[in-house]
Coordinates of C-alpha atoms in Angstrom, one line a residue:
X811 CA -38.4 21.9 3.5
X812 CA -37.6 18.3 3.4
X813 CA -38.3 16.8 6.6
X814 CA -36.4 13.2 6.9
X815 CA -38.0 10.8 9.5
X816 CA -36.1 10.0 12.6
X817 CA -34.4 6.4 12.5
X818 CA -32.1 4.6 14.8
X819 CA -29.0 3.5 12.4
X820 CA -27.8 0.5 14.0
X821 CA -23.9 0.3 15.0
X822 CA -22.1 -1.2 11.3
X823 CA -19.8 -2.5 13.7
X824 CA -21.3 -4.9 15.7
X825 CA -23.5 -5.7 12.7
X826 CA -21.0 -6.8 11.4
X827 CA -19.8 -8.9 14.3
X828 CA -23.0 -11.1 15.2
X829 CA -22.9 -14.9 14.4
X830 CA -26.0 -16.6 13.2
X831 CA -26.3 -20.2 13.9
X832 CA -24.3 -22.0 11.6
X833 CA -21.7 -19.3 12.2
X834 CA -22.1 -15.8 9.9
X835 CA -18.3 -15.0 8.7
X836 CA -16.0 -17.6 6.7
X837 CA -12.6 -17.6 7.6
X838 CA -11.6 -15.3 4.8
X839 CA -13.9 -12.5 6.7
X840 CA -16.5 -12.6 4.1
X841 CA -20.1 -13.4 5.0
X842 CA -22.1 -16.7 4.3
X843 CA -25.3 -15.5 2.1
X844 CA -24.1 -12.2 1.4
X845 CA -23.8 -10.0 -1.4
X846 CA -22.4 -6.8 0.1
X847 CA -19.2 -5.2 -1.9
X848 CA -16.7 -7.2 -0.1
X849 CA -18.3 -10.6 -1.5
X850 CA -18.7 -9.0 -4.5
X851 CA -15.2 -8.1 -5.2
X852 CA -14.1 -11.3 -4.0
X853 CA -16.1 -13.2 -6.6
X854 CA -14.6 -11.3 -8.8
X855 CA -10.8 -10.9 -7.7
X856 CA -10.9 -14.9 -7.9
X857 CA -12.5 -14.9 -11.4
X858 CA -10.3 -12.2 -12.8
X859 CA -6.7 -13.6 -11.2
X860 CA -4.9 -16.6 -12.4
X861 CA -5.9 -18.8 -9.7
X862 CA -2.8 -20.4 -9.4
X863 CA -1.1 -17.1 -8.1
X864 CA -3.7 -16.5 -5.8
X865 CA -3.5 -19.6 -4.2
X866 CA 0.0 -19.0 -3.1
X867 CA -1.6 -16.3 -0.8
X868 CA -3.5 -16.2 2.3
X869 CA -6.3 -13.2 1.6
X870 CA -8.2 -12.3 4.6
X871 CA -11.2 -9.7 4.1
X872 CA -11.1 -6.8 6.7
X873 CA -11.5 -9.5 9.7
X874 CA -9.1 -11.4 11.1
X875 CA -9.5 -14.7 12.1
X876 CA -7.1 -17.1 10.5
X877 CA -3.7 -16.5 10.1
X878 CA -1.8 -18.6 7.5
X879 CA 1.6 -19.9 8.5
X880 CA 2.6 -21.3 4.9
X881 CA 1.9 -18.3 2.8
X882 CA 1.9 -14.8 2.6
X883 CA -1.2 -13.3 4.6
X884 CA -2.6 -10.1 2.8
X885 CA -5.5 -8.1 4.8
X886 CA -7.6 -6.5 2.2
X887 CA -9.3 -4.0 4.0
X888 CA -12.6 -2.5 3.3
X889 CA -13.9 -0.5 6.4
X890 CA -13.3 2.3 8.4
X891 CA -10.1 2.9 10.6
X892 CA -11.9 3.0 13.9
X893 CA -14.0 -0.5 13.2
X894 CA -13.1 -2.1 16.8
X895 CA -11.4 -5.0 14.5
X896 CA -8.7 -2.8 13.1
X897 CA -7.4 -2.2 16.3
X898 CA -5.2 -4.8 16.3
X899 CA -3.1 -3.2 13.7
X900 CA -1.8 -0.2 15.6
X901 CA 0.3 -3.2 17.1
X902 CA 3.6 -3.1 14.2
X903 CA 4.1 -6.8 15.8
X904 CA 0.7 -7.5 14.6
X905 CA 0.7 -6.2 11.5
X906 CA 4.0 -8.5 11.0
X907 CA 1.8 -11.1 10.2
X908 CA 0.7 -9.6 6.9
X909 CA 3.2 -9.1 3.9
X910 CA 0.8 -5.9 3.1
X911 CA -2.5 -4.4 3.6
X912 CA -4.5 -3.6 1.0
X913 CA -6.6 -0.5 1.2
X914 CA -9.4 0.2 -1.3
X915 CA -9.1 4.2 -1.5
X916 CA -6.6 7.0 -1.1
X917 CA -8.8 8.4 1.5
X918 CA -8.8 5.2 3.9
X919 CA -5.3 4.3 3.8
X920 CA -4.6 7.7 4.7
X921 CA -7.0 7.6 7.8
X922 CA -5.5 4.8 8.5
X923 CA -2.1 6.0 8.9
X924 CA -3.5 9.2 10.6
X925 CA -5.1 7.1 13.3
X926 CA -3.1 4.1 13.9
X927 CA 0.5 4.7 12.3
X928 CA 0.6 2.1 9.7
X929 CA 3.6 3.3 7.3
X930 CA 3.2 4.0 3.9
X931 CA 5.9 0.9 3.4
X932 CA 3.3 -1.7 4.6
X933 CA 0.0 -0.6 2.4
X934 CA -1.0 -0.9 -0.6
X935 CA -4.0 1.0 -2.6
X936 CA -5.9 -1.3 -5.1
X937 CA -9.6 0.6 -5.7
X938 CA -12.6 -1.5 -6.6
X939 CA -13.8 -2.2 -10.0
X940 CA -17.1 -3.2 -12.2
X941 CA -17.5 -4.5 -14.9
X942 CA -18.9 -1.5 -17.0
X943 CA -22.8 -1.3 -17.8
X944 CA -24.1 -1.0 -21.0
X945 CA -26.3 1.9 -21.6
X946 CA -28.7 1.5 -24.5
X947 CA -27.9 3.9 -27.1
X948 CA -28.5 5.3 -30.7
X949 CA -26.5 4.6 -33.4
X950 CA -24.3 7.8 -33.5
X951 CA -23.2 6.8 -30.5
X952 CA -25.6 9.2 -27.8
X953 CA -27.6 7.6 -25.6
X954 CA -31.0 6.6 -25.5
X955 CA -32.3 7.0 -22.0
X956 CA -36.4 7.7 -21.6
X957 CA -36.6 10.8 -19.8
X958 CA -39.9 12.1 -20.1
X959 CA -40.0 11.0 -16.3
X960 CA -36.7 11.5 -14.7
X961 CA -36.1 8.4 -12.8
X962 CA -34.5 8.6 -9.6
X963 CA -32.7 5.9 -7.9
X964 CA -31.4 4.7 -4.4
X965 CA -30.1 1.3 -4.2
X966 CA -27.7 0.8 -1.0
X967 CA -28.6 -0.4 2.6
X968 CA -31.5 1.9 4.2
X969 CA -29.2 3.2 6.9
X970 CA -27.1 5.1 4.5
X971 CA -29.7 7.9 4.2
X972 CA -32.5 6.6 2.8
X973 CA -34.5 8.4 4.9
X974 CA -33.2 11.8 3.8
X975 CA -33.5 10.5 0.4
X976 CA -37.3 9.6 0.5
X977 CA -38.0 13.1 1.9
X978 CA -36.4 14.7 -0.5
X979 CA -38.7 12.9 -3.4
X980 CA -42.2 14.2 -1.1
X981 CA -41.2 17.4 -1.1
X982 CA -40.4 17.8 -5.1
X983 CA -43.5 15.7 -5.3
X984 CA -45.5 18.3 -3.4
X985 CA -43.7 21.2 -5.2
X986 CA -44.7 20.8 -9.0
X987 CA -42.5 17.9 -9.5
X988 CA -45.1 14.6 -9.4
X989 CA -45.3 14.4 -13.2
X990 CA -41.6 15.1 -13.5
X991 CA -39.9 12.1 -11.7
X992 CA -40.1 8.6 -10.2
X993 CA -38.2 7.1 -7.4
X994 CA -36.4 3.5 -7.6
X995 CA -35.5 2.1 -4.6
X996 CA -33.5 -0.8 -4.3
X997 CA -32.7 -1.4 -0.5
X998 CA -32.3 -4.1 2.3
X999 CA -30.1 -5.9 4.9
X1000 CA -30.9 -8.6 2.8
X1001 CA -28.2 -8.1 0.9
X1002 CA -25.9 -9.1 3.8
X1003 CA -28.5 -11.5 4.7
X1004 CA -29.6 -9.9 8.0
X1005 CA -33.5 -9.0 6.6
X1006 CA -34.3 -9.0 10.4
X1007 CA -32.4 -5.7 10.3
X1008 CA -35.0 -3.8 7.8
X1009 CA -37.1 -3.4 10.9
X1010 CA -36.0 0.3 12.2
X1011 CA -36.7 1.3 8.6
X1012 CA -40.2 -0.4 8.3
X1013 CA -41.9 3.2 8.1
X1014 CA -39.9 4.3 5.9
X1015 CA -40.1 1.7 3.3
X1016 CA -44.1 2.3 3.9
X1017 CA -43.6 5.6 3.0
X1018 CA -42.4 4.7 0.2
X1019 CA -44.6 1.8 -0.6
X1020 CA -48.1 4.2 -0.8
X1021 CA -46.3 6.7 -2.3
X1022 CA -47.4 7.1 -6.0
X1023 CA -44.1 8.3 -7.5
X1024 CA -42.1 5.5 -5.4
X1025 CA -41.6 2.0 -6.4
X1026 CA -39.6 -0.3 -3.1
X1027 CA -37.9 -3.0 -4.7
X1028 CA -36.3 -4.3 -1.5
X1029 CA -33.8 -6.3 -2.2
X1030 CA -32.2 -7.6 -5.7
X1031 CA -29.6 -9.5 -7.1
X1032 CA -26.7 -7.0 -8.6
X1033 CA -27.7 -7.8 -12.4
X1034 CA -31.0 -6.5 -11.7
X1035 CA -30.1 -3.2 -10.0
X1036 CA -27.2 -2.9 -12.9
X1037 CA -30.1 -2.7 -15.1
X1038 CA -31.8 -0.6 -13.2
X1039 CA -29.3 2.3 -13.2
X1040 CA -29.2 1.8 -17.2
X1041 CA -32.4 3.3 -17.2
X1042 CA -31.7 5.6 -14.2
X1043 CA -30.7 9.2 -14.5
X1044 CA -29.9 10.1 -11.0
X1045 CA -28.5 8.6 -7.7
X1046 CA -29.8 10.2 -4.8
X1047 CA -27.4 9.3 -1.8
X1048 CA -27.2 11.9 0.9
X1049 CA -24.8 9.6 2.5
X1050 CA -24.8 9.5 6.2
X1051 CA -22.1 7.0 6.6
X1052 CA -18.2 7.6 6.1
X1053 CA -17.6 5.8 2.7
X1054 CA -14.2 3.7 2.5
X1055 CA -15.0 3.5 -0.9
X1056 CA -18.5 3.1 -2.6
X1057 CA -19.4 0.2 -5.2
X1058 CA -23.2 1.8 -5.9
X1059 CA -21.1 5.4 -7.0
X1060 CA -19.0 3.6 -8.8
X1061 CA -21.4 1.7 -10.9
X1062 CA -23.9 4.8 -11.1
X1063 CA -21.0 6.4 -12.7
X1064 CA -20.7 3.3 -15.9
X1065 CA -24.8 3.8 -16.3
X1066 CA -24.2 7.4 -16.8
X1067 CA -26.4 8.1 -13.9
X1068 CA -26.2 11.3 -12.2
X1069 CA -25.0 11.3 -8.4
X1070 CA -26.1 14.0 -5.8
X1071 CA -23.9 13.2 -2.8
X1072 CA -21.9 15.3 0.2
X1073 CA -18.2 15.5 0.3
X1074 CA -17.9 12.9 2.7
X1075 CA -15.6 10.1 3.4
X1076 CA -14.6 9.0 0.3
X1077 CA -16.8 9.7 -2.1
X1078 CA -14.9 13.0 -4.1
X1079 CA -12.5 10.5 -4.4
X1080 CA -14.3 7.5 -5.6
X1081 CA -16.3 9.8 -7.9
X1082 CA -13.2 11.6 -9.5
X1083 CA -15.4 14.5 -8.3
X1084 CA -18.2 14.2 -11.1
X1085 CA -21.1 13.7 -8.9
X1086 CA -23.4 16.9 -8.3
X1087 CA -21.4 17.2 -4.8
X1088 CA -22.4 19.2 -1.5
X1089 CA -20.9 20.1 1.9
X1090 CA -21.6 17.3 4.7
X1091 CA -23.3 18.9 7.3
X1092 CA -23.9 16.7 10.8
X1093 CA -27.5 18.5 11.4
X1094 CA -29.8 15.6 10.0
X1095 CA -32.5 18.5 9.2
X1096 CA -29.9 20.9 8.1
X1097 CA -28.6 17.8 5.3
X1098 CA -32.2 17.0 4.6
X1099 CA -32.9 20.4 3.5
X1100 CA -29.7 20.7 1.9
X1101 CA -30.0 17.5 -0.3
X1102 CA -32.8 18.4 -1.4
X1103 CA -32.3 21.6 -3.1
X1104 CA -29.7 19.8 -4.7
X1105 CA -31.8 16.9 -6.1
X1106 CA -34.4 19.7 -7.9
X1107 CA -31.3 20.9 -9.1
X1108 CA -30.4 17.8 -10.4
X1109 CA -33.3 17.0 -11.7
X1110 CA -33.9 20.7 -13.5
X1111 CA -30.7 20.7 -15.1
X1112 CA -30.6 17.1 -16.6
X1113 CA -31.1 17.2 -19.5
X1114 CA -29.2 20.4 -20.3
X1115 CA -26.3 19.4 -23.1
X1116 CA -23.3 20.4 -20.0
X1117 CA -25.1 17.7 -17.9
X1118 CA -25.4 14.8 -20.8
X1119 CA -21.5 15.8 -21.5
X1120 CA -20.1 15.6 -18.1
X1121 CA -21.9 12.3 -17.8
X1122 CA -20.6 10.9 -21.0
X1123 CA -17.4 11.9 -19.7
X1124 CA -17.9 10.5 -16.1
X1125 CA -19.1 6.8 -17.8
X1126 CA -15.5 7.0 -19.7
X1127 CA -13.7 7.6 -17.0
X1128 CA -15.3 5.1 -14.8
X1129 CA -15.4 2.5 -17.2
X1130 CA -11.6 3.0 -17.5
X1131 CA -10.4 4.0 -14.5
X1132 CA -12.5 1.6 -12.7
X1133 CA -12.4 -1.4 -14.9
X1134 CA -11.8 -5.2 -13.6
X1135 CA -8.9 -5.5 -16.2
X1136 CA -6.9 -3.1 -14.9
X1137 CA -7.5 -3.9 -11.8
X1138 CA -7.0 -7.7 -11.9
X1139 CA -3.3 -6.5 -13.4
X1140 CA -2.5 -4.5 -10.3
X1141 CA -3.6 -7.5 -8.3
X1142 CA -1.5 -9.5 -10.4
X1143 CA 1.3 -6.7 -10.6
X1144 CA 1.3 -6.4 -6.6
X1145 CA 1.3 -10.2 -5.8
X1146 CA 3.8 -11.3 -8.0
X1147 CA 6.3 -8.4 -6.4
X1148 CA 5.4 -9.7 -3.1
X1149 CA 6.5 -13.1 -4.0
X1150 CA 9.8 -11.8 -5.5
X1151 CA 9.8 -9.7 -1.6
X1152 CA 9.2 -13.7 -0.1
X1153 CA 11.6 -15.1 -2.0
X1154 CA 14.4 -12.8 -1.5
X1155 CA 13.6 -12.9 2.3
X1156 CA 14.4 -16.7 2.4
X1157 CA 17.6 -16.2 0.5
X1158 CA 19.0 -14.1 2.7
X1159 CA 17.4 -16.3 5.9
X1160 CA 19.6 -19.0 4.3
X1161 CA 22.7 -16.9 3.7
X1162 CA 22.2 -16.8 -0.1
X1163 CA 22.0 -13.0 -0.4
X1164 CA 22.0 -9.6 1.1

């Protein structure tokens, strides 16, 4: 039995919501000193888009706080529906202010129309995207992973189930398993540059800091954990937080890495339903234990030629499906419609068309 230790999550919310000195959120509704998804998929919207076509649009990230008056406003969401700063758009006099809302999955657009009544005529689904990580390889084209220790990896916030995660390891580690695998974990508020948040999770990252087949990382730059899942062979995320999308799934999938998740929120979606995928269950014990049959599972059966081949297939996929080219032309595909949208509006504001 996996027994995860008791933490107090904090609120994502009202995280989300506290201002350091010096003020925390740009006007765009990024963060200052972050490197959470949302900054990274800005970074890369504005390197990917001609920036000339993006400049003739106000984007706003998830929270409000300036509302252009001389362009087009777009509000690119990325969390949940029931975020206390979505409320404003089960206003339709609200959401007037936008020329569309951008949702990044299938699954939140859809809650968000359950819950609020946005129409399908005011959103917009444009997923996120990677660029895709090289995996080293042989020269017939297999790949070239060491796997005499299977090396497991977590690398998201710690309140995302790290917990359930860490238990999971002790108890394959205490079951014939500590010659058989290592665990990678790459983990911090620091990545939206509240460290002083780590603290609930202190005993867990000592746990894992004296453990012998544990490594804590903390926190590191995205090239560093992108090479880290090149060498990975399984992402251990018994998720306990509703996914709008998921960046670390997404990327697990390009290194080929395994994923051992629940059906939760949106992560069937966002992994095209290759990750090794269980029922949620809301019992924290009950999940615990459940995860981690799952992971010994996962780990028994990876290197078994139906595994390797799902994975290669999965990293295709991904690569494709979730690339930054395609992506940057639906961006490009989307804003350029809404500017013929703009422009017809002001010709029939003037009389000039119907």
């Amino acid at each position: 039995m996996a027994e995860a230790q008791t933490t107090e999550n904090p609120d994502e919310f009202s995280l989300k919501t506290v201002e350091k000195q010096g003020g925390l959120m740009k006007e765009d509704g990024t963060y200052h000193e972050a490197f959470g998804g949302t900054e990274l998929m800005t970074k890369a919207l504005t390197e990917r888009v001609d920036k000339d076509l993006l400049e003739k649009f106000n984007i706003i990230k998830s929270r409000v706080r300036t509302v252009s008056e001389d362009k087009p406003n777009i509000l690119w969401l990325h969390d949940l529906w029931n975020d206390p700063e979505n409320a404003h758009l089960k206003d339709a006099e609200a959401r007037k202010r936008f020329a569309r809302l951008v949702f990044v999955s299938n699954y939140q657009m859809n809650t968000y129309q359950l819950a609020l009544g946005i129409p399908f005529s005011e959103s917009f689904v444009l997923k996120n995207a990677i660029e895709p990580i090289l995996v080293p390889g042989n020269t017939d084209g297999s790949w070239n992973k060491p796997d005499d220790v299977i090396r497991i990896i977590y690398h998201t916030t710690p309140h995302r189930g790290l917990n359930i995660a860490v238990a999971a390891v002790q108890a394959l580690c205490e079951n014939g398993y500590k010659d058989k695998i290592h665990f990678d974990v790459y983990s911090s508020f620091e990545a939206y540059g509240w460290p002083e948040r780590d603290k609930p999770y202190e005993s867990v990252f000592k746990t894992i800091k004296e453990h012998d087949n544990m490594t804590y990382h903390g926190f590191k730059p995205n090239d560093v954990v992108r090479k880290a899942l090149s060498q990975a062979h399984i992402f251990a995320y018994p998720s306990t937080w509703v996914e709008t999308s998921c960046i670390s799934a997404i990327e697990a999938l390009s290194a080929g890495v395994q994923i051992v998740c629940p059906n939760l929120g949106a992560l069937p979606e966002t992994t095209g339903n290759f990750a090794t995928m269980y029922q949620w269950n809301e019992n924290q014990q009950f999940h615990a234990n459940v995860f981690a049959n799952f992971l010994k599972g996962a780990v028994d059966n990876y290197k078994s030629e139906d595994m390797l081949r799902k994975l290669a297939f999965a990293k295709n996929w991904a690569d494709n499906f979730y690339s930054w080219d395609m992506r940057a032309n639906e961006w490009t595909g989307m804003l350029n419609g809404l500017l013929q949208i703009e422009e017809a509006k002001k010709k029939v504001a003037n009389g000039q068309g119907t």
